Amino acid sequence: MIVADEKSLPEILDMIKDCNHILVLGCKGCVTVCNVGGLKEVQILASALRIGRKKDGRIVKVDEEILERQCDPEYVAQIKDRVQNYDGVVSLACGVGPQFLSEAYPDQHFFPAVNTKFFGGAVAHGIWEERCAGCGNCIIHNFDGLCPIARCSKSLMNGPCGGSSNGKCEIDKEILCIWDSIVRKKMASGQLNDLLKVMPIKDWRTARDGGPRKRIKEDLTK
Amino acid sequence: MSNDLKSGSNLEKVLRSGHFAFTGECGPPKGANIEHLKEKMHPLKGNVDAVNVTDNQTAVVRMSSWAASTIMVQEGIEPNFQMVCRDRNRLAMMSDILGVYVMGIRNMLCLSGDHQKFGNHPESKNVYDIDSLQLISLAKKMRDEGKFLNGEPIDVPPKIFIGAACNPFADPFEFRVYRLAKKIEAGADFVQTQCIYNMKKFREFMKMAVDMGLSEKCYILAGVTPLKSIGMAQYMAKMVPGMDVPNELIQRLKGAPKGKAAEEGIKIALEQIEEFKEMKGVSGVHLMAIEWEHRVPEIAERAGMLPRPKV
Ligand code: SF4
Ligand code: SF4
């Protein structure tokens, strides 16, 4: 899923400083799962904004709502009749949400309330980690199912760099050296030979480097 | 190793003719201070076979390694131009390889590079379009096939002696010799190792490399950095990832008479060099006298490395 993180309250208060009536809009997709943009977080942010503005002596009226998904025009259309009632809409969805909203309602202002971080999952309660960089051409079968593009700090394709130390990455003792894990996994299964050929240079056109991407599934477009 | 020279660099000729090679290192200045650069490089002249010119070492911005290498050529010193994968995509790499070749540079060391998080611009984007192994294969393709990565022919291919780095002390230790083998397969002509302090581990590493026939396919230069002080030794032991400084060495420096730790550090380095001269599979020494370039003539002399062969 897409993992996001809260923005700070002062930053959001600054975004809405000219608004007197706003909507805080959550999303039931990934941001609900990673506890940053679900109904509960909508309620918490809405009251924080009310309190923040009250302290400032400038009351703001805040409505609360959540959509099934903000990355889908069908659900985005559900607020059509009321979206113009607001001076601004604060979206708790990933970066896709406020953009779908902005495209659907060009006259309204949409503010992002979260920082969208990565594709990953929860490794423990309250801890999420990156797993994929969306390179557009998955090659992790070469590395026993572990992705060096997203998880090696240098996206190395041919083994651990000279800074790998005690299973940790040179940039931070808290970060796993994924190459250490790949090598150990291959050694344990007696398949180290798989890592001995030089990996071909990657074609990054399938990644963001090739420009903004689009997916077309022909049979659905007819 | 075939008989034709690949690049004709001094380093290649020294190694090819069977001499025990001796290379040095010089970091370009943090600015356009050419006098400072010349001051740092001159003690190396005539005392080593080639001088590594670091490329934004530890991710700190400095004068570009190709420009500093060019100045070295003008000063009659042979550079070993370093290139890291952190700061350039494949377009910049290929054009820089052509550019340095035209400027008379004949050796190049291919490196991943320290992550920018360590440096003075941690905010920057990291490139890593290709990795160090792929950079080796890219330089080889340009030289031997006369082609760019996309297969287009190069009008006058760059004949570069291709180097790689090797850190026998990083983890996982068991994989290190295989990574070296991969670098050789990719096209490395010579390898310079990370600073060696743990001799026991290095002996073990070299034995594996020799047994795998790697030293027959590629020249291996052992990395030596004299410890200047107890503080430096402790810093390297604790703070530099992938560096292995055994406690005995730190104790030995501590045991030196007051004010004599640096001399003890040099003695240790000289003992290491003596052992490398005899060690099977080792073709030379790479002396990284960090911010100690002015001591290189003395170290070279005491190590019995002078005069350097004229080939
Ligand atoms: S190889 Fe690409 S698609 Fe596969 S996990 Fe890594 S970044 Fe994601
Ligand atoms: S230490 Fe490991 S994860 Fe970190 S950059 Fe080096 S190879 Fe990649």
mmCIF file of C-alpha atoms in Angstrom, chain B:
data_model
loop_
_atom_site.group_PDB
_atom_site.id
_atom_site.type_symbol
_atom_site.label_atom_id
_atom_site.label_comp_id
_atom_site.label_asym_id
_atom_site.label_seq_id
_atom_site.Cartn_x
_atom_site.Cartn_y
_atom_site.Cartn_z
ATOM 1 C CA MET B 1 46.115 -10.875 -19.618
ATOM 2 C CA SER B 2 46.937 -10.343 -23.306
ATOM 3 C CA ASN B 3 50.131 -8.739 -24.509
ATOM 4 C CA ASP B 4 48.797 -5.523 -26.004
ATOM 5 C CA LEU B 5 48.581 -2.649 -23.614
ATOM 6 C CA LYS B 6 45.016 -1.651 -22.930
ATOM 7 C CA SER B 7 45.693 1.977 -22.206
ATOM 8 C CA GLY B 8 49.439 2.531 -22.196
ATOM 9 C CA SER B 9 49.245 4.265 -18.831
ATOM 10 C CA ASN B 10 52.345 4.300 -16.664
ATOM 11 C CA LEU B 11 50.531 2.258 -14.040
ATOM 12 C CA GLU B 12 49.601 -0.372 -16.591
ATOM 13 C CA LYS B 13 53.171 -0.544 -17.875
ATOM 14 C CA VAL B 14 54.633 -0.808 -14.379
ATOM 15 C CA LEU B 15 52.277 -3.639 -13.513
ATOM 16 C CA ARG B 16 52.655 -5.344 -16.856
ATOM 17 C CA SER B 17 56.427 -5.370 -16.595
ATOM 18 C CA GLY B 18 56.165 -7.144 -13.279
ATOM 19 C CA HIS B 19 57.231 -4.343 -10.957
ATOM 20 C CA PHE B 20 55.634 -3.999 -7.555
ATOM 21 C CA ALA B 21 53.374 -0.980 -8.111
ATOM 22 C CA PHE B 22 53.024 1.933 -5.741
ATOM 23 C CA THR B 23 50.119 4.356 -6.077
ATOM 24 C CA GLY B 24 49.161 7.392 -4.041
ATOM 25 C CA GLU B 25 46.136 9.512 -3.451
ATOM 26 C CA CYS B 26 45.255 13.188 -3.473
ATOM 27 C CA GLY B 27 41.920 14.805 -2.670
ATOM 28 C CA PRO B 28 41.112 17.950 -4.686
ATOM 29 C CA PRO B 29 40.634 21.133 -2.657
ATOM 30 C CA LYS B 30 37.328 22.532 -1.394
ATOM 31 C CA GLY B 31 37.507 25.411 -3.819
ATOM 32 C CA ALA B 32 39.229 26.526 -6.978
ATOM 33 C CA ASN B 33 42.554 26.956 -5.203
ATOM 34 C CA ILE B 34 44.878 25.504 -7.802
ATOM 35 C CA GLU B 35 47.989 26.420 -5.812
ATOM 36 C CA HIS B 36 46.753 24.350 -2.909
ATOM 37 C CA LEU B 37 46.129 21.431 -5.233
ATOM 38 C CA LYS B 38 49.605 21.681 -6.723
ATOM 39 C CA GLU B 39 51.128 21.907 -3.273
ATOM 40 C CA LYS B 40 49.346 18.708 -2.274
ATOM 41 C CA MET B 41 50.210 16.770 -5.413
ATOM 42 C CA HIS B 42 53.870 17.687 -5.764
ATOM 43 C CA PRO B 43 55.251 15.505 -2.966
ATOM 44 C CA LEU B 44 53.770 12.573 -4.889
ATOM 45 C CA LYS B 45 55.590 13.332 -8.123
ATOM 46 C CA GLY B 46 58.156 10.660 -8.946
ATOM 47 C CA ASN B 47 57.421 8.839 -5.705
ATOM 48 C CA VAL B 48 54.412 6.851 -6.903
ATOM 49 C CA ASP B 49 53.339 5.354 -10.248
ATOM 50 C CA ALA B 50 49.937 7.018 -10.333
ATOM 51 C CA VAL B 51 47.871 9.184 -8.023
ATOM 52 C CA ASN B 52 44.202 8.567 -7.291
ATOM 53 C CA VAL B 53 42.167 11.751 -7.562
ATOM 54 C CA THR B 54 39.106 11.405 -5.413
ATOM 55 C CA ASP B 55 35.625 12.289 -6.665
ATOM 56 C CA ASN B 56 33.710 14.347 -4.092
ATOM 57 C CA GLN B 57 35.102 12.009 -1.469
ATOM 58 C CA THR B 58 32.801 11.267 1.490
ATOM 59 C CA ALA B 59 30.160 13.139 -0.518
ATOM 60 C CA VAL B 60 31.735 16.501 0.265
ATOM 61 C CA VAL B 61 31.827 18.900 -2.691
ATOM 62 C CA ARG B 62 35.318 19.551 -3.986
ATOM 63 C CA MET B 63 36.947 20.552 -7.240
ATOM 64 C CA SER B 64 35.893 17.961 -9.823
ATOM 65 C CA SER B 65 38.095 14.900 -10.025
ATOM 66 C CA TRP B 66 38.454 15.203 -13.805
ATOM 67 C CA ALA B 67 39.651 18.817 -13.601
ATOM 68 C CA ALA B 68 42.113 18.024 -10.827
ATOM 69 C CA SER B 69 43.296 14.983 -12.814
ATOM 70 C CA THR B 70 43.854 17.194 -15.832
ATOM 71 C CA ILE B 71 45.983 19.572 -13.811
ATOM 72 C CA MET B 72 47.994 16.595 -12.647
ATOM 73 C CA VAL B 73 48.650 15.547 -16.222
ATOM 74 C CA GLN B 74 49.888 19.076 -16.944
ATOM 75 C CA GLU B 75 52.197 18.851 -13.923
ATOM 76 C CA GLY B 76 53.687 15.610 -15.173
ATOM 77 C CA ILE B 77 52.008 13.339 -12.644
ATOM 78 C CA GLU B 78 49.897 10.397 -13.748
ATOM 79 C CA PRO B 79 46.404 10.530 -12.281
ATOM 80 C CA ASN B 80 44.068 7.681 -11.491
ATOM 81 C CA PHE B 81 40.786 9.462 -12.098
ATOM 82 C CA GLN B 82 38.055 8.327 -9.711
ATOM 83 C CA MET B 83 34.425 8.281 -10.741
ATOM 84 C CA VAL B 84 31.510 7.540 -8.423
ATOM 85 C CA CYS B 85 28.009 6.459 -9.399
ATOM 86 C CA ARG B 86 26.344 8.770 -6.901
ATOM 87 C CA ASP B 87 26.560 11.991 -8.888
ATOM 88 C CA ARG B 88 26.254 11.096 -12.567
ATOM 89 C CA ASN B 89 23.862 9.268 -14.815
ATOM 90 C CA ARG B 90 25.126 7.169 -17.718
ATOM 91 C CA LEU B 91 25.161 10.116 -20.121
ATOM 92 C CA ALA B 92 27.435 12.144 -17.868
ATOM 93 C CA MET B 93 29.627 9.106 -17.213
ATOM 94 C CA MET B 94 30.211 8.353 -20.859
ATOM 95 C CA SER B 95 30.885 11.956 -21.794
ATOM 96 C CA ASP B 96 33.273 12.377 -18.860
ATOM 97 C CA ILE B 97 35.138 9.216 -19.855
ATOM 98 C CA LEU B 98 35.600 10.621 -23.356
ATOM 99 C CA GLY B 99 36.539 14.009 -21.927
ATOM 100 C CA VAL B 100 39.193 12.748 -19.532
ATOM 101 C CA TYR B 101 40.695 10.544 -22.211
ATOM 102 C CA VAL B 102 41.131 13.522 -24.503
ATOM 103 C CA MET B 103 42.829 15.376 -21.659
ATOM 104 C CA GLY B 104 45.434 12.638 -21.364
ATOM 105 C CA ILE B 105 43.986 10.681 -18.464
ATOM 106 C CA ARG B 106 44.547 6.948 -18.825
ATOM 107 C CA ASN B 107 43.514 5.336 -15.523
ATOM 108 C CA MET B 108 40.074 5.384 -14.015
ATOM 109 C CA LEU B 109 38.760 3.929 -10.789
ATOM 110 C CA CYS B 110 35.087 2.961 -10.760
ATOM 111 C CA LEU B 111 33.305 3.330 -7.424
ATOM 112 C CA SER B 112 29.802 3.305 -5.975
ATOM 113 C CA GLY B 113 30.653 6.351 -3.869
ATOM 114 C CA ASP B 114 29.754 7.194 -0.308
ATOM 115 C CA HIS B 115 26.094 7.977 0.146
ATOM 116 C CA GLN B 116 25.373 11.723 0.109
ATOM 117 C CA LYS B 117 23.969 11.423 3.598
ATOM 118 C CA PHE B 118 27.567 11.474 4.882
ATOM 119 C CA GLY B 119 28.501 14.627 3.089
ATOM 120 C CA ASN B 120 27.906 18.335 3.191
ATOM 121 C CA HIS B 121 24.861 18.293 0.891
ATOM 122 C CA PRO B 122 22.741 15.509 2.347
ATOM 123 C CA GLU B 123 19.678 17.159 0.771
ATOM 124 C CA SER B 124 20.740 16.139 -2.722
ATOM 125 C CA LYS B 125 19.138 13.552 -4.945
ATOM 126 C CA ASN B 126 21.160 10.382 -5.353
ATOM 127 C CA VAL B 127 21.619 9.243 -8.911
ATOM 128 C CA TYR B 128 22.795 5.630 -8.966
ATOM 129 C CA ASP B 129 21.583 5.172 -12.517
ATOM 130 C CA ILE B 130 24.098 2.327 -12.737
ATOM 131 C CA ASP B 131 26.301 0.728 -10.086
ATOM 132 C CA SER B 132 30.074 0.418 -9.852
ATOM 133 C CA LEU B 133 30.175 -2.981 -11.536
ATOM 134 C CA GLN B 134 28.105 -1.728 -14.381
ATOM 135 C CA LEU B 135 30.378 1.325 -14.626
ATOM 136 C CA ILE B 136 33.332 -1.028 -15.032
ATOM 137 C CA SER B 137 31.522 -2.883 -17.813
ATOM 138 C CA LEU B 138 30.558 0.426 -19.406
ATOM 139 C CA ALA B 139 34.186 1.628 -19.503
ATOM 140 C CA LYS B 140 35.229 -1.739 -20.924
ATOM 141 C CA LYS B 141 32.568 -1.651 -23.597
ATOM 142 C CA MET B 142 33.633 1.842 -24.630
ATOM 143 C CA ARG B 143 37.271 0.793 -24.774
ATOM 144 C CA ASP B 144 37.157 -2.719 -26.211
ATOM 145 C CA GLU B 145 34.058 -2.634 -28.391
ATOM 146 C CA GLY B 146 34.327 1.048 -29.232
ATOM 147 C CA LYS B 147 30.637 1.426 -28.497
ATOM 148 C CA PHE B 148 28.388 3.497 -26.311
ATOM 149 C CA LEU B 149 25.950 1.677 -24.065
ATOM 150 C CA ASN B 150 23.269 1.910 -26.714
ATOM 151 C CA GLY B 151 25.546 0.146 -29.203
ATOM 152 C CA GLU B 152 26.370 3.208 -31.317
ATOM 153 C CA PRO B 153 30.000 3.330 -32.453
ATOM 154 C CA ILE B 154 32.374 5.745 -30.755
ATOM 155 C CA ASP B 155 34.530 7.901 -33.023
ATOM 156 C CA VAL B 156 37.910 7.264 -31.313
ATOM 157 C CA PRO B 157 37.224 5.053 -28.302
ATOM 158 C CA PRO B 158 38.782 5.973 -24.949
ATOM 159 C CA LYS B 159 41.602 3.588 -24.031
ATOM 160 C CA ILE B 160 41.415 3.569 -20.270
ATOM 161 C CA PHE B 161 43.064 1.267 -17.713
ATOM 162 C CA ILE B 162 40.065 0.253 -15.635
ATOM 163 C CA GLY B 163 40.265 0.051 -11.888
ATOM 164 C CA ALA B 164 37.906 -1.022 -9.162
ATOM 165 C CA ALA B 165 37.821 -0.828 -5.411
ATOM 166 C CA CYS B 166 37.473 -3.776 -3.107
ATOM 167 C CA ASN B 167 36.738 -3.841 0.584
ATOM 168 C CA PRO B 168 37.613 -7.225 2.079
ATOM 169 C CA PHE B 169 36.463 -5.994 5.502
ATOM 170 C CA ALA B 170 32.867 -5.140 4.757
ATOM 171 C CA ASP B 171 30.138 -7.680 5.366
ATOM 172 C CA PRO B 172 29.285 -10.358 4.513
ATOM 173 C CA PHE B 173 32.967 -11.361 4.492
ATOM 174 C CA GLU B 174 32.289 -14.636 2.651
ATOM 175 C CA PHE B 175 30.837 -12.752 -0.295
ATOM 176 C CA ARG B 176 33.649 -10.230 -0.685
ATOM 177 C CA VAL B 177 35.877 -12.403 -2.800
ATOM 178 C CA TYR B 178 32.955 -13.169 -5.098
ATOM 179 C CA ARG B 179 32.222 -9.486 -5.469
ATOM 180 C CA LEU B 180 35.839 -9.024 -6.473
ATOM 181 C CA ALA B 181 35.429 -11.854 -8.979
ATOM 182 C CA LYS B 182 32.378 -10.091 -10.392
ATOM 183 C CA LYS B 183 34.307 -6.845 -10.780
ATOM 184 C CA ILE B 184 37.007 -8.701 -12.657
ATOM 185 C CA GLU B 185 34.425 -10.390 -14.838
ATOM 186 C CA ALA B 186 32.898 -6.993 -15.539
ATOM 187 C CA GLY B 187 36.276 -5.790 -16.785
ATOM 188 C CA ALA B 188 38.449 -4.502 -13.940
ATOM 189 C CA ASP B 189 42.143 -4.520 -14.918
ATOM 190 C CA PHE B 190 43.336 -3.580 -11.454
ATOM 191 C CA VAL B 191 41.884 -3.357 -7.992
ATOM 192 C CA GLN B 192 42.811 -1.189 -5.034
ATOM 193 C CA THR B 193 41.615 -2.364 -1.667
ATOM 194 C CA GLN B 194 40.197 -0.419 1.217
ATOM 195 C CA CYS B 195 42.730 0.504 3.937
ATOM 196 C CA ILE B 196 43.969 -2.713 5.476
ATOM 197 C CA TYR B 197 44.571 -2.922 9.215
ATOM 198 C CA ASN B 198 43.382 -6.421 9.990
ATOM 199 C CA MET B 199 46.214 -8.376 8.373
ATOM 200 C CA LYS B 200 44.915 -11.742 9.478
ATOM 201 C CA LYS B 201 41.648 -11.212 7.683
ATOM 202 C CA PHE B 202 43.398 -9.835 4.645
ATOM 203 C CA ARG B 203 45.683 -12.877 4.409
ATOM 204 C CA GLU B 204 42.611 -15.052 4.500
ATOM 205 C CA PHE B 205 40.961 -12.937 1.814
ATOM 206 C CA MET B 206 44.020 -13.033 -0.437
ATOM 207 C CA LYS B 207 44.296 -16.764 -0.085
ATOM 208 C CA MET B 208 40.749 -17.140 -1.370
ATOM 209 C CA ALA B 209 41.422 -14.669 -4.189
ATOM 210 C CA VAL B 210 44.571 -16.539 -5.231
ATOM 211 C CA ASP B 211 42.855 -19.917 -5.002
ATOM 212 C CA MET B 212 40.093 -18.637 -7.260
ATOM 213 C CA GLY B 213 42.708 -17.451 -9.747
ATOM 214 C CA LEU B 214 41.664 -13.826 -9.404
ATOM 215 C CA SER B 215 45.189 -12.474 -9.037
ATOM 216 C CA GLU B 216 46.012 -14.049 -12.416
ATOM 217 C CA LYS B 217 43.293 -12.055 -14.099
ATOM 218 C CA CYS B 218 43.675 -8.721 -12.374
ATOM 219 C CA TYR B 219 46.333 -6.767 -10.485
ATOM 220 C CA ILE B 220 45.512 -6.414 -6.805
ATOM 221 C CA LEU B 221 46.969 -3.437 -4.949
ATOM 222 C CA ALA B 222 46.794 -3.536 -1.167
ATOM 223 C CA GLY B 223 45.471 -0.351 0.470
ATOM 224 C CA VAL B 224 47.557 1.230 3.217
ATOM 225 C CA THR B 225 46.721 4.312 5.274
ATOM 226 C CA PRO B 226 49.208 5.180 8.016
ATOM 227 C CA LEU B 227 47.461 5.943 11.288
ATOM 228 C CA LYS B 228 48.427 9.469 12.297
ATOM 229 C CA SER B 229 47.145 9.368 15.840
ATOM 230 C CA ILE B 230 45.243 7.302 18.383
ATOM 231 C CA GLY B 231 42.230 9.530 17.732
ATOM 232 C CA MET B 232 42.284 8.731 14.033
ATOM 233 C CA ALA B 233 42.543 5.014 14.729
ATOM 234 C CA GLN B 234 39.624 5.136 17.142
ATOM 235 C CA TYR B 235 37.555 7.214 14.754
ATOM 236 C CA MET B 236 38.167 4.784 11.910
ATOM 237 C CA ALA B 237 37.407 1.806 14.097
ATOM 238 C CA LYS B 238 34.131 3.216 15.356
ATOM 239 C CA MET B 239 32.795 5.657 12.817
ATOM 240 C CA VAL B 240 33.759 4.459 9.348
ATOM 241 C CA PRO B 241 31.445 1.704 8.093
ATOM 242 C CA GLY B 242 33.283 -1.253 6.622
ATOM 243 C CA MET B 243 36.601 -0.358 8.298
ATOM 244 C CA ASP B 244 38.289 -2.943 10.503
ATOM 245 C CA VAL B 245 40.920 -1.554 12.902
ATOM 246 C CA PRO B 246 41.909 -4.273 15.389
ATOM 247 C CA ASN B 247 42.275 -3.251 18.987
ATOM 248 C CA GLU B 248 45.912 -4.468 19.075
ATOM 249 C CA LEU B 249 46.839 -1.701 16.656
ATOM 250 C CA ILE B 250 45.178 0.944 18.787
ATOM 251 C CA GLN B 251 46.994 -0.460 21.817
ATOM 252 C CA ARG B 252 50.263 -0.374 19.938
ATOM 253 C CA LEU B 253 49.774 3.318 19.122
ATOM 254 C CA LYS B 254 48.861 3.968 22.735
ATOM 255 C CA GLY B 255 52.035 2.243 23.826
ATOM 256 C CA ALA B 256 54.227 4.545 21.745
ATOM 257 C CA PRO B 257 56.201 7.226 23.625
ATOM 258 C CA LYS B 258 54.469 10.576 23.980
ATOM 259 C CA GLY B 259 54.349 12.458 20.684
ATOM 260 C CA LYS B 260 55.489 9.379 18.791
ATOM 261 C CA ALA B 261 52.138 7.865 17.809
ATOM 262 C CA ALA B 262 52.472 9.124 14.220
ATOM 263 C CA GLU B 263 55.910 7.516 13.913
ATOM 264 C CA GLU B 264 54.473 4.280 15.260
ATOM 265 C CA GLY B 265 51.681 4.561 12.667
ATOM 266 C CA ILE B 266 54.250 4.877 9.903
ATOM 267 C CA LYS B 267 56.187 1.902 11.285
ATOM 268 C CA ILE B 268 53.039 -0.204 11.185
ATOM 269 C CA ALA B 269 52.424 0.846 7.580
ATOM 270 C CA LEU B 270 56.023 -0.009 6.636
ATOM 271 C CA GLU B 271 55.726 -3.458 8.192
ATOM 272 C CA GLN B 272 52.530 -4.007 6.238
ATOM 273 C CA ILE B 273 54.171 -2.942 2.989
ATOM 274 C CA GLU B 274 57.043 -5.373 3.621
ATOM 275 C CA GLU B 275 54.557 -8.181 4.042
ATOM 276 C CA PHE B 276 52.591 -7.182 0.927
ATOM 277 C CA LYS B 277 55.752 -7.275 -1.165
ATOM 278 C CA GLU B 278 55.976 -10.983 -0.380
ATOM 279 C CA MET B 279 52.291 -11.811 -0.286
ATOM 280 C CA LYS B 280 51.072 -14.076 -3.034
ATOM 281 C CA GLY B 281 48.670 -12.332 -5.406
ATOM 282 C CA VAL B 282 49.504 -8.790 -4.322
ATOM 283 C CA SER B 283 50.879 -6.692 -7.196
ATOM 284 C CA GLY B 284 51.455 -3.440 -5.393
ATOM 285 C CA VAL B 285 50.478 -1.050 -2.663
ATOM 286 C CA HIS B 286 48.016 1.811 -2.768
ATOM 287 C CA LEU B 287 49.099 4.384 -0.195
ATOM 288 C CA MET B 288 46.290 6.626 0.969
ATOM 289 C CA ALA B 289 48.117 9.147 3.124
ATOM 290 C CA ILE B 290 45.035 11.195 3.932
ATOM 291 C CA GLU B 291 45.984 14.883 4.295
ATOM 292 C CA TRP B 292 49.532 13.641 4.712
ATOM 293 C CA GLU B 293 50.705 13.947 1.127
ATOM 294 C CA HIS B 294 53.895 15.705 2.262
ATOM 295 C CA ARG B 295 54.961 12.598 4.176
ATOM 296 C CA VAL B 296 54.729 10.356 1.093
ATOM 297 C CA PRO B 297 58.351 10.865 -0.072
ATOM 298 C CA GLU B 298 59.627 9.779 3.319
ATOM 299 C CA ILE B 299 57.291 6.788 3.503
ATOM 300 C CA ALA B 300 58.161 5.761 -0.064
ATOM 301 C CA GLU B 301 61.857 5.985 0.768
ATOM 302 C CA ARG B 302 61.628 4.048 3.994
ATOM 303 C CA ALA B 303 59.425 1.425 2.331
ATOM 304 C CA GLY B 304 62.144 0.820 -0.243
ATOM 305 C CA MET B 305 59.842 1.909 -3.034
ATOM 306 C CA LEU B 306 62.273 4.375 -4.579
ATOM 307 C CA PRO B 307 63.258 4.976 -7.227
ATOM 308 C CA ARG B 308 60.061 4.199 -9.114
ATOM 309 C CA PRO B 309 60.642 2.184 -12.278
ATOM 310 C CA LYS B 310 60.791 4.004 -15.607
ATOM 311 C CA VAL B 311 58.872 1.902 -18.101
#
